[in-house]
């Protein structure tokens, strides 16, 4: 193609024809907005339809409730949720908004619904609502719909008053429920257990207030229905019991269980009585005392320091209480009661008075009143029944008693006054009424009153002495001490010496002697008797006029002493009435004014009767059966016993043994004591002991004496008192043997208790936790103990000496098996966990053995038989129970 043609073609105009397409009527793009709009509409509709219904419940407190968390439930099904909690307009309660699910709104938002807050209950007897400890409290719904048709006639409601506790409608329809009327002081709450003979048979399921009274509904478990009927009484358990008696205030603490959870006890008297209906209301008694029948009476006082619940006591027994006190003008009027069994005490002749604490130099009386308060007592006299009384004072009561009036004549009044009392053997028998100078002004006349019940103590031969004229008198180196009490020194006191039955009282006037010793001299001069010749070694003091005492009774006195530088002779004058008590076996010893010994083991302080305190006395002892020839006066009771009842025991070492404090013990009873400890020429310890009881029974050549030293280890604790107290000497008595007074002692208890049973030997390859005194059991009853654990003669095994008590020897047969139950066993597994087993606490501490005898048992085991100790107790040992004859 030429260049020219090419240029011409480029200059030509090219016209393109448009391509035509057919346009569609609808585009799919518009479907997307429509789908989205449809989905949003459905979500909105679904959200609106499921939004639910809002209700408001008013509770006294919103404790434990949380917005958007606390659910509304019915029988475990969630019906809604708390959305808002606010203060109610009355400012006394809270408004709780609850959004109820729409599908159940018609069942909830109506006049038939009731709401209460479900809280967790945790006690020693029950745990309920435990899930609320994690999720918080719940609001529960109660409704009594029976059928679906009930909804047609029910009215809708959106505002409710919440209940304090579960309503009655929630109780089981056929359950046994009892309504109790409780005192507002009774500590009961939902969950409080109901007991019968300490077994729980029910619980409190609801509590509410009606008319300012507390009503509690209790539920009795089905299997215990027969235990509760119309004869049943319901009583609050007493965790702390306070009582008051003659000894003062007594506080008893019940079981820890009762102290923590309280509870109600049921007492049923008639087992066949009819059941209690749900409509009946039973009283809840605060204590068993409320069940007793009472007799009420009025008691007025001019002046008395008492209050409500002041106890009324008679001879130390509480017979009633004061229930009400009010001031009526100047008179204190009270209402009181006594238990019906003491109704006989309410007579026209009985008189009531208030006992108050008395603090004086003579001591403190009625100390319990200081802590608890005063109490009311009465002076009972037989007569007609009376229910109105006017109380008297203690002073007026004493004055009104029938008394005997006697005059005493003395040269000096000393410290006697109108507060002075009359004593017989330190017992108050009367009081001083008045005193004055005699008509010639040379003496003092004292009028005294003796209580009628002591009138037989006073006769023409009675003598009175001044107990308060002096505290200490030293005359001719003779010490006289007034020991009747500081009160008698300051307030004065008069003592009576009387021999009951020596005639009648016709005299109206008596001489008041200045001291008891003056009476003593007068009485001795008038007595007839005989002389007993004795002697003593001058190592102690014997004085003329010393009293001779036998069983706390003066039977004579020291009449004369002839001194000699070797042995002095003593004449004892014995009153004729006591001649029969002087025998050829009689012994005498000096009783000191007082005996005082002290050590780490304790304190011994002995004071004899009045005469001995002043100057000592000579005591007569007739316990010995051995004739002594000449009568001798010993320096003390122990020296006398050493002359006839002493044995000598030789030990290698007696650490812990103490003179006068270490006892001789036989089967737990003290039969004597250690008197002297010394070294003999062989450097052995020689212990002289006195055996007070049955000396000849223990002074036999086969008797064994051993030291009862303490044993302390993980396995046992024995004779622990000996670690701080004196070590004692134990005795194993011989049944036979010749008379002997010198013995070789053992430093520990020997294995020779065969007289208590049979000793059986059990062998083991190695020692276990079993030790001396470890118990031996048969069916968990101790039938013996381990006496000794030692190696065999060739040291190839351990031999355990087992003492089986006589009464149980027939249960141990030659084919019986012995098992070691010492300590505990522990098993551990990753999959099954761990397991710890122990028979008893005793077996852990002391060790022990168990004996198992098979059904086909053989002959009774003897000391010649040998048994192998099994280490593992067979699993079926408790079920093996042969009848052994």
Coordinates of C-alpha atoms in Angstrom, one line a residue, residues 14-18:
X14 CA -15.3 6.5 11.0
X15 CA -18.8 6.2 12.6
X16 CA -19.4 3.4 15.1
X17 CA -22.8 1.9 15.6
X18 CA -24.0 1.6 19.3

